[in-house]
CSV table of C-alpha atoms in Angstrom, one decimal:
chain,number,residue,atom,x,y,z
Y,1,UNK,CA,45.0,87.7,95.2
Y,2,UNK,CA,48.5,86.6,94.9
Y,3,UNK,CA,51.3,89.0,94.0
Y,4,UNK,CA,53.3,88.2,91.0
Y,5,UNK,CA,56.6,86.6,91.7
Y,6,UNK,CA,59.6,87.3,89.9
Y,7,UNK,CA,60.7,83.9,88.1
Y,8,UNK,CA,64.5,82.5,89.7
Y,9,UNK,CA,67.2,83.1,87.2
Y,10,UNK,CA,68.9,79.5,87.4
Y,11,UNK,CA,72.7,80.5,86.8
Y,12,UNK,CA,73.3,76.6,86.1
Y,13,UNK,CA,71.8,77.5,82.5
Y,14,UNK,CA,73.8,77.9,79.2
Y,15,UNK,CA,75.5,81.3,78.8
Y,16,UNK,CA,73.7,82.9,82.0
Y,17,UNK,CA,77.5,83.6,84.0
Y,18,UNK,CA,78.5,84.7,80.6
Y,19,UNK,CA,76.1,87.4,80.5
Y,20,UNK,CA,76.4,88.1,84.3
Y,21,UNK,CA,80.2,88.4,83.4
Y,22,UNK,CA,79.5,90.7,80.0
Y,23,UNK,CA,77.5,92.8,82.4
Y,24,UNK,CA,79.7,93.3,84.8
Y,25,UNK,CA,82.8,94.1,82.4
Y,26,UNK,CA,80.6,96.5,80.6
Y,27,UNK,CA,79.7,98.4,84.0
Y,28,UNK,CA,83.0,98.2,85.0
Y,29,UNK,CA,84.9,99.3,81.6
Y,30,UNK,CA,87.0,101.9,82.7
Y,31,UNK,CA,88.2,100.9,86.0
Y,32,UNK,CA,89.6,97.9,83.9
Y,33,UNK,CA,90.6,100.1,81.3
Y,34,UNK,CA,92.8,101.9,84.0
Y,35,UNK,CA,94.3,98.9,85.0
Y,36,UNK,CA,95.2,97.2,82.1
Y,37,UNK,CA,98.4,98.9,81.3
Y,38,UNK,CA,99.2,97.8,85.1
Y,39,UNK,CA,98.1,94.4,84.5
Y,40,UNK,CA,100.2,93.9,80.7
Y,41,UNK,CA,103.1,95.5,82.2
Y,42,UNK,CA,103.2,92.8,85.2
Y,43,UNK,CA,102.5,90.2,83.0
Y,44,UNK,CA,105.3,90.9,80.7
Y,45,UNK,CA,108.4,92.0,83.1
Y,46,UNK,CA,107.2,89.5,85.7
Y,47,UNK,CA,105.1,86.6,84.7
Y,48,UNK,CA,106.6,85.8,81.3
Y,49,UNK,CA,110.1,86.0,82.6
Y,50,UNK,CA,109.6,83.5,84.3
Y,51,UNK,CA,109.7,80.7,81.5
Y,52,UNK,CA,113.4,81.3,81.6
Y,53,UNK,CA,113.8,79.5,85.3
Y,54,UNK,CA,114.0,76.7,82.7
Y,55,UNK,CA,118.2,76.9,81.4
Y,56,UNK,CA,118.5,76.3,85.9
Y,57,UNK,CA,118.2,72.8,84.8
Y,58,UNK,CA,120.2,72.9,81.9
Y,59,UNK,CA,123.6,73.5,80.3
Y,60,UNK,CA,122.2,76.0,78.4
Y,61,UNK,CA,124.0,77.5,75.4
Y,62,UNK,CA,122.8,81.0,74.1
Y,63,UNK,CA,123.3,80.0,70.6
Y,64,UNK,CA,121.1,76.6,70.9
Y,65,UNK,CA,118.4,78.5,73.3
Y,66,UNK,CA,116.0,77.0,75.6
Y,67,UNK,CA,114.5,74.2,73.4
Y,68,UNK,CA,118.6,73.0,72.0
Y,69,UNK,CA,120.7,72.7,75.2
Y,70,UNK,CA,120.3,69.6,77.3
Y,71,UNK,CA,118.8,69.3,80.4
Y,72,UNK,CA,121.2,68.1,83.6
Y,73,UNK,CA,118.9,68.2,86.1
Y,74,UNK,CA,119.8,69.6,89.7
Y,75,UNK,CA,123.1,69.8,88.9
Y,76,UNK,CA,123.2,73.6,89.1
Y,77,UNK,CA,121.3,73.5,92.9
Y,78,UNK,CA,124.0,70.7,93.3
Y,79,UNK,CA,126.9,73.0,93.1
Y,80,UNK,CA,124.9,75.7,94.8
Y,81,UNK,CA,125.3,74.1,98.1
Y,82,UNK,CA,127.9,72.2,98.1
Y,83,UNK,CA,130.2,75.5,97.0
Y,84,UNK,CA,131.5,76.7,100.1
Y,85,UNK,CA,131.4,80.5,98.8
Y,86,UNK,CA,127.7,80.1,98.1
Y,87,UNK,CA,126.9,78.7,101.3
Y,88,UNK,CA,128.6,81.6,103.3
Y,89,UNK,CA,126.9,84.1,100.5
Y,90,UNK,CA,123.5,82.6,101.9
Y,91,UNK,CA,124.6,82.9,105.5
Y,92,UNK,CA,125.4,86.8,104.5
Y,93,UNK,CA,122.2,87.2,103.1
Y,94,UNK,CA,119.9,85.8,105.9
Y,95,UNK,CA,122.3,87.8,109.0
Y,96,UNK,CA,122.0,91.0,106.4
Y,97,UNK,CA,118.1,90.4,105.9
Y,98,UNK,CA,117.1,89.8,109.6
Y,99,UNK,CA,119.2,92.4,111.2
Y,100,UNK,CA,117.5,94.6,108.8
Y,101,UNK,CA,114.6,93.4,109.6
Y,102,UNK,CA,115.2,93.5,113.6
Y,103,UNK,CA,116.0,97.0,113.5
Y,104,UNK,CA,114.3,98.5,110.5
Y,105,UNK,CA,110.7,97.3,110.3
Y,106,UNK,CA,109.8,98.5,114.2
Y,107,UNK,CA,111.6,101.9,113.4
Y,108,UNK,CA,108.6,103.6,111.4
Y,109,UNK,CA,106.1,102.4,114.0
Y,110,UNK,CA,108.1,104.1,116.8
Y,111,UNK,CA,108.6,107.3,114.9
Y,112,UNK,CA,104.6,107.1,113.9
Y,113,UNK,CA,103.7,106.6,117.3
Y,114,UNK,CA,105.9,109.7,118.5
Y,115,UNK,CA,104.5,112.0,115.3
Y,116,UNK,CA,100.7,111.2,116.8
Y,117,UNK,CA,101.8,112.5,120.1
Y,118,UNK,CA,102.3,115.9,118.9
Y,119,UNK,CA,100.0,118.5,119.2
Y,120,UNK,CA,102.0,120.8,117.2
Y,121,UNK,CA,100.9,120.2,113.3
Y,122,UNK,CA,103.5,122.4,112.0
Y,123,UNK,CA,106.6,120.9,114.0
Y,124,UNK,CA,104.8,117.6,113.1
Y,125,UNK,CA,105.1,118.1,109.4
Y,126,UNK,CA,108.1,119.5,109.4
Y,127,UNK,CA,109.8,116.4,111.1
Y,128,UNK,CA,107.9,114.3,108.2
Y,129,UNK,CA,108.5,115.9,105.4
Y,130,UNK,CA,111.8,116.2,106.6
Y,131,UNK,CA,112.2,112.1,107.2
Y,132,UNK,CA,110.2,110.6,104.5
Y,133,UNK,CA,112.4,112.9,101.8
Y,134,UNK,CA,115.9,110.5,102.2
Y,135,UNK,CA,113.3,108.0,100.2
Y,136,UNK,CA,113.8,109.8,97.0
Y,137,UNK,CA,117.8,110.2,96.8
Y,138,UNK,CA,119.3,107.3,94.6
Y,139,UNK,CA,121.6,105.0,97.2
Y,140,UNK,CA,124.4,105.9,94.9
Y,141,UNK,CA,124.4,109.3,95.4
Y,142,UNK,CA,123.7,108.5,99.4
Y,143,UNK,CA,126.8,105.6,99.3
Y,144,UNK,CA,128.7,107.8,97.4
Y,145,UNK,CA,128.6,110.4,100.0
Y,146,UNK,CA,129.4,107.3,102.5
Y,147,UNK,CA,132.5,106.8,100.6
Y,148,UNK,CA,134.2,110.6,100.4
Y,149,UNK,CA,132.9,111.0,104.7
Y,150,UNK,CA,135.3,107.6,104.8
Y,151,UNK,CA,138.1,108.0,102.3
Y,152,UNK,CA,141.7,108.1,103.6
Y,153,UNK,CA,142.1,111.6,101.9
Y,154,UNK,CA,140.7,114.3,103.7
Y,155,UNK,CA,137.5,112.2,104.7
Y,156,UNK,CA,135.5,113.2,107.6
Y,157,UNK,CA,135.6,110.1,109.6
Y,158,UNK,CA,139.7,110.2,109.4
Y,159,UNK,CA,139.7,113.9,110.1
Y,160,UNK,CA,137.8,113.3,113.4
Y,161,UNK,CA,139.8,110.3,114.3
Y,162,UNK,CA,143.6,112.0,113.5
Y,163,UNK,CA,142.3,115.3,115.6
Y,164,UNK,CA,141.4,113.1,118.7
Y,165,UNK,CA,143.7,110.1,118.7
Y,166,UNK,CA,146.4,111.1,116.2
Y,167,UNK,CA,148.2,108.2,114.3
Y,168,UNK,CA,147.6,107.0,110.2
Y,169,UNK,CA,144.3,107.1,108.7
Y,170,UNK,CA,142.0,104.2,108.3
Y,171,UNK,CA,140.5,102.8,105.3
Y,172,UNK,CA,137.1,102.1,106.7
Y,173,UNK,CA,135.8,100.8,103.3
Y,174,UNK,CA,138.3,97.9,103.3
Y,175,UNK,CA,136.9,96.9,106.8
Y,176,UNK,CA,134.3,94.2,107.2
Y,177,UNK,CA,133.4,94.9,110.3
Y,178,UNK,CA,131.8,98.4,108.8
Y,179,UNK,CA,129.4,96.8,106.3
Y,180,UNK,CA,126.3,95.4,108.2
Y,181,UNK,CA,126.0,98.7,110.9
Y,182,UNK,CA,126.8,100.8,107.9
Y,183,UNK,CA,123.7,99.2,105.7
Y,184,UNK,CA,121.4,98.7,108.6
Y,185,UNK,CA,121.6,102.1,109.6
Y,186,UNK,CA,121.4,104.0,106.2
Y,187,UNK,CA,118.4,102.0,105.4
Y,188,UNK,CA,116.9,103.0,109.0
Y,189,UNK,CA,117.5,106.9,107.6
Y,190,UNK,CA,116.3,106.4,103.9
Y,191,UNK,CA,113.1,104.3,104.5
Y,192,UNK,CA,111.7,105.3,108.0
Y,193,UNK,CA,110.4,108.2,107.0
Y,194,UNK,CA,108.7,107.0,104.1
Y,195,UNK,CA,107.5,103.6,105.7
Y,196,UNK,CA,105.8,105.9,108.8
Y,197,UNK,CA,103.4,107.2,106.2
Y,198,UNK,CA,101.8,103.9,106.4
Y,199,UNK,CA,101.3,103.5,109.9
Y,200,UNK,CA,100.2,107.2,110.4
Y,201,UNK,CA,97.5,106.8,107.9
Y,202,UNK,CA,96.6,103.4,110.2
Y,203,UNK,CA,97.0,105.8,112.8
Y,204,UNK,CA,94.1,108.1,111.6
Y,205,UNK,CA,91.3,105.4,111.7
Y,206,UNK,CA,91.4,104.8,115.3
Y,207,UNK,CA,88.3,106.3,117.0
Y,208,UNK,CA,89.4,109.4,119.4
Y,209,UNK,CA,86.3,108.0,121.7
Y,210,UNK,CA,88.5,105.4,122.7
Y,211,UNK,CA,91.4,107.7,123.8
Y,212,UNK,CA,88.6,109.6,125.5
Y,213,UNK,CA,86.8,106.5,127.5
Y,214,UNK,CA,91.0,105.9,128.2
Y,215,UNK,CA,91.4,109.1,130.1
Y,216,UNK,CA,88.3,109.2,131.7
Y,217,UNK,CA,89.1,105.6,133.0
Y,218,UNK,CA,92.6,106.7,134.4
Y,219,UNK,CA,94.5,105.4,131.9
Y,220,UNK,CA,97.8,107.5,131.1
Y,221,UNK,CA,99.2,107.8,127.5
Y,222,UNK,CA,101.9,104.3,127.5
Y,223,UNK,CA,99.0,102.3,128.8
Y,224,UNK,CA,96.3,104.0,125.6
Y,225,UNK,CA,99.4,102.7,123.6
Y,226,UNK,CA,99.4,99.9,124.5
Y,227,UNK,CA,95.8,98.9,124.4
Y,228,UNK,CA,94.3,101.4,121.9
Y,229,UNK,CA,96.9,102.5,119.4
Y,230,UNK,CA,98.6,99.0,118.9
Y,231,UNK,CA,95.7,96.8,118.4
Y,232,UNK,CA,94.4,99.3,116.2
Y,233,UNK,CA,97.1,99.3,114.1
Y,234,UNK,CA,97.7,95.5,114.4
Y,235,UNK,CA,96.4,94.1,111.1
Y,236,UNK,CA,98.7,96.7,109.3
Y,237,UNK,CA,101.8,95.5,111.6
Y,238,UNK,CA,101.0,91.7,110.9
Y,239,UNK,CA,100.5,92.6,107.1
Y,240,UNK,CA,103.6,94.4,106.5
Y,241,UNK,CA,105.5,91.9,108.5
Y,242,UNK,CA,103.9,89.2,106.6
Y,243,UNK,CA,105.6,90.9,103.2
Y,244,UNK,CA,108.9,92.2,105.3
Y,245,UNK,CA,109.7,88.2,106.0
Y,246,UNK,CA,109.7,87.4,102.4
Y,247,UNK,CA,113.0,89.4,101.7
Y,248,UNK,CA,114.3,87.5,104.2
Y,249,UNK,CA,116.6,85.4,101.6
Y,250,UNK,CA,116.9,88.9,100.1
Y,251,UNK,CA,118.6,92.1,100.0
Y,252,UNK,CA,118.7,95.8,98.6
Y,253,UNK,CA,121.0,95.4,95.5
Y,254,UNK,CA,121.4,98.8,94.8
Y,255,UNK,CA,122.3,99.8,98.4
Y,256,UNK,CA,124.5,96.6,98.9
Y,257,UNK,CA,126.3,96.5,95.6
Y,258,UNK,CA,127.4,100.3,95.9
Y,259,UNK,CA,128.5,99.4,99.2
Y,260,UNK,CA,130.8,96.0,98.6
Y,261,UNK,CA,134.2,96.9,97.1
Y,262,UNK,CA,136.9,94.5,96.5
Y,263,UNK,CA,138.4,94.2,99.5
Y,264,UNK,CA,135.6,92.4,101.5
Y,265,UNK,CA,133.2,91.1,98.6
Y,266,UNK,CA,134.5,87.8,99.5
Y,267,UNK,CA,133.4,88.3,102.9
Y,268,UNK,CA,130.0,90.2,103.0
Y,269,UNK,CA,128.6,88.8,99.5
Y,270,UNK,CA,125.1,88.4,99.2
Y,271,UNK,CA,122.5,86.5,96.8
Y,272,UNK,CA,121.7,89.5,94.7
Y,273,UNK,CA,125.6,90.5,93.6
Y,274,UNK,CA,126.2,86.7,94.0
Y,275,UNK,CA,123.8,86.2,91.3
Y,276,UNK,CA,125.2,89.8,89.0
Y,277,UNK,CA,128.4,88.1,90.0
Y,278,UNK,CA,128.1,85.0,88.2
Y,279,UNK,CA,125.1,85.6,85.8
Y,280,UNK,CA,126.8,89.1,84.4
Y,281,UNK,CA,129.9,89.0,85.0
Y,282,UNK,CA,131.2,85.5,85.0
Y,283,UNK,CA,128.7,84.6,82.2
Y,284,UNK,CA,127.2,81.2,84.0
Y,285,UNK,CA,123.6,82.0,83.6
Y,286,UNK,CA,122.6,78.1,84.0
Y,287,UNK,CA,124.1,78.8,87.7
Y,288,UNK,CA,122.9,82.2,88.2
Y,289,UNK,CA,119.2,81.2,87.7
Y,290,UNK,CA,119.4,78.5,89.9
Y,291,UNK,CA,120.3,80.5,92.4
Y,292,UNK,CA,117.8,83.3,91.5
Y,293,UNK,CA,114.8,80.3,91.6
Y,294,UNK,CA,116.3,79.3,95.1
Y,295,UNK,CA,116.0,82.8,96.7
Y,296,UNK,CA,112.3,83.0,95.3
Y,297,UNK,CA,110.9,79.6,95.9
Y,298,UNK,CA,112.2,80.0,100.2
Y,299,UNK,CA,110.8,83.9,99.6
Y,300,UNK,CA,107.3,82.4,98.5
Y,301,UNK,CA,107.3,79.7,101.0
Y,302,UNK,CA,108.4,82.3,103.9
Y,303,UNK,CA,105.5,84.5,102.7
Y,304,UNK,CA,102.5,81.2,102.9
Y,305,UNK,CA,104.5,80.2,106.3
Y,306,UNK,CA,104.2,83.6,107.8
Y,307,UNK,CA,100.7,84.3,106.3
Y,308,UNK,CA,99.5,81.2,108.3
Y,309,UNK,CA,100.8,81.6,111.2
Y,310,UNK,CA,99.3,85.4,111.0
Y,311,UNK,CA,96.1,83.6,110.3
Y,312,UNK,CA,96.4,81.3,113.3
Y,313,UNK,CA,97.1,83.6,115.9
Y,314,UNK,CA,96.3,87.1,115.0
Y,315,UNK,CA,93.3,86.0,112.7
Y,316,UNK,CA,95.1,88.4,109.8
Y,317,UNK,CA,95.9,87.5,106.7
Y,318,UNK,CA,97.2,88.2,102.8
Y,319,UNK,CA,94.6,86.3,101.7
């Protein structure tokens, strides 16, 4: 006797994937429902916005809009580096972007590794809480404190100086010299905290039998680091650093722009107040988005760079 076989559903036919897809989307309503308002938002505020990339190539005129002012070309991208200004604005903004990067991605992996350590889950989220909540001040309120703890009336930097070496106050603000160790650092103390979150929760999925096998093996607690807790938390290292190198030809404007004054905007200035600079201030928006569409195409093409090279060595990936 032979058993009944359930005919093959050829999905090659007419309107089979469309009822496979109805299917689905009706199974699946309100997790898409949910995500929707996500999904319009994005497309709105950053899809669509990007149709105005177009006035990069032209003279544009607000009065005859995109389709009425005429097209130049490259001529914007032209200017862009052959303006000596704009070139050392770029050279700002890649020394800015890699120190920050040198010094502030491996920061929350150290502090993560340390919070692990302790046995004490009371001291250990106390020091949490107490790192991660610098996250949620505004960097004007931080940078504004920045500027009374270095102002040349009664700030707390001069204070200390004139009680120990005597002599006129210093206007710190009006030094260059300040401005990189002075954003490094503050974004070291507002982000750590918040960025250790991550690797703690990578942290968490890491099977205690290892550590266990470990000890019994002889191993002591830097050489369980090094072979247990870092390769565990590898993929989550290689991913973030995937995303971290795309900001590369980038910066924090709000922390950087509360931070440049006039006396050495001509020397730190970097693509983001370049581009307020010209675009909102100055007017030039032909210019300004010229220079905007520069910093994203190298940020895109930093991100498929990195994401290979992840792929090719570490076997990780974006995508």
């Amino acid at each position: 006797m032979e058993l009944a076989t359930k005919p093959e559903v050829n999905v090659k036919q007419p309107g089979v994937k469309q009822r496979q897809l109805l299917r689905t989307i009706r199974s699946q309503k309100w997790l898409l429902l949910f995500v929707a308002p996500a999904v319009v938002l994005t497309f709105v505020f950053s899809y669509l916005p990007m149709f105005g990339n177009i006035i990069a190539f032209q003279d544009y005129d607000i009065v005859k809009g995109f389709f009425g002012s005429p097209f130049v070309g490259f001529k914007h991208f032209k200017e862009l580096f052959q303006d000596p200004h704009s070139l050392l604005v770029i050279k700002n903004t890649v020394i800015l972007s890699t120190c920050n990067l040198i010094f502030t991605f491996p920061a929350p992996i150290l502090l993560a590794l340390l919070l692990n350590e302790l046995r004490s889950m009371v001291f250990k989220r106390t020091v949490q809480t107490i790192s991660y909540l610098p996250h949620f001040i505004s960097w004007v309120i931080i940078l504004g404190f920045y500027k009374e703890m270095t102002s040349l009336d009664g700030g707390l930097f001069n204070e200390i100086k004139m009680y120990l070496y005597g002599g006129e106050p210093v206007m710190f603000q009006a030094k260059a010299g300040w401005f990189l160790p002075v954003v490094v650092i503050s974004n070291i103390w507002k982000e750590i905290g918040w960025n250790t979150i991550i690797f703690l929760a990578a942290l968490s999925g890491i099977d205690e039998q290892l550590y266990e096998a470990a000890a019994i093996d002889g191993a002591g607690k830097l050489k369980r680091v090094l072979h247990i807790t870092l390769p565990g938390i590898l993929p989550t290292i290689m991913i973030l650093l995937i995303l971290s190198l795309s900001h590369i030809f980038g910066t924090n404007f709000d922390q950087v722009y509360n931070l440049i004054n006039v006396h050495i905007q001509d020397k730190v200035d970097v693509l983001e107040t370049y581009v307020f600079t010209e675009g909102i201030e100055k007017a030039r928006f032909p210019f300004a988005t010229a220079v905007g569409l520069f910093q994203g195409v190298i940020s895109f093409i930093l991100v498929v760079v990195s994401n290979k090279l992840s792929k090719k060595f570490t076997e990780i990936s974006i995508w």
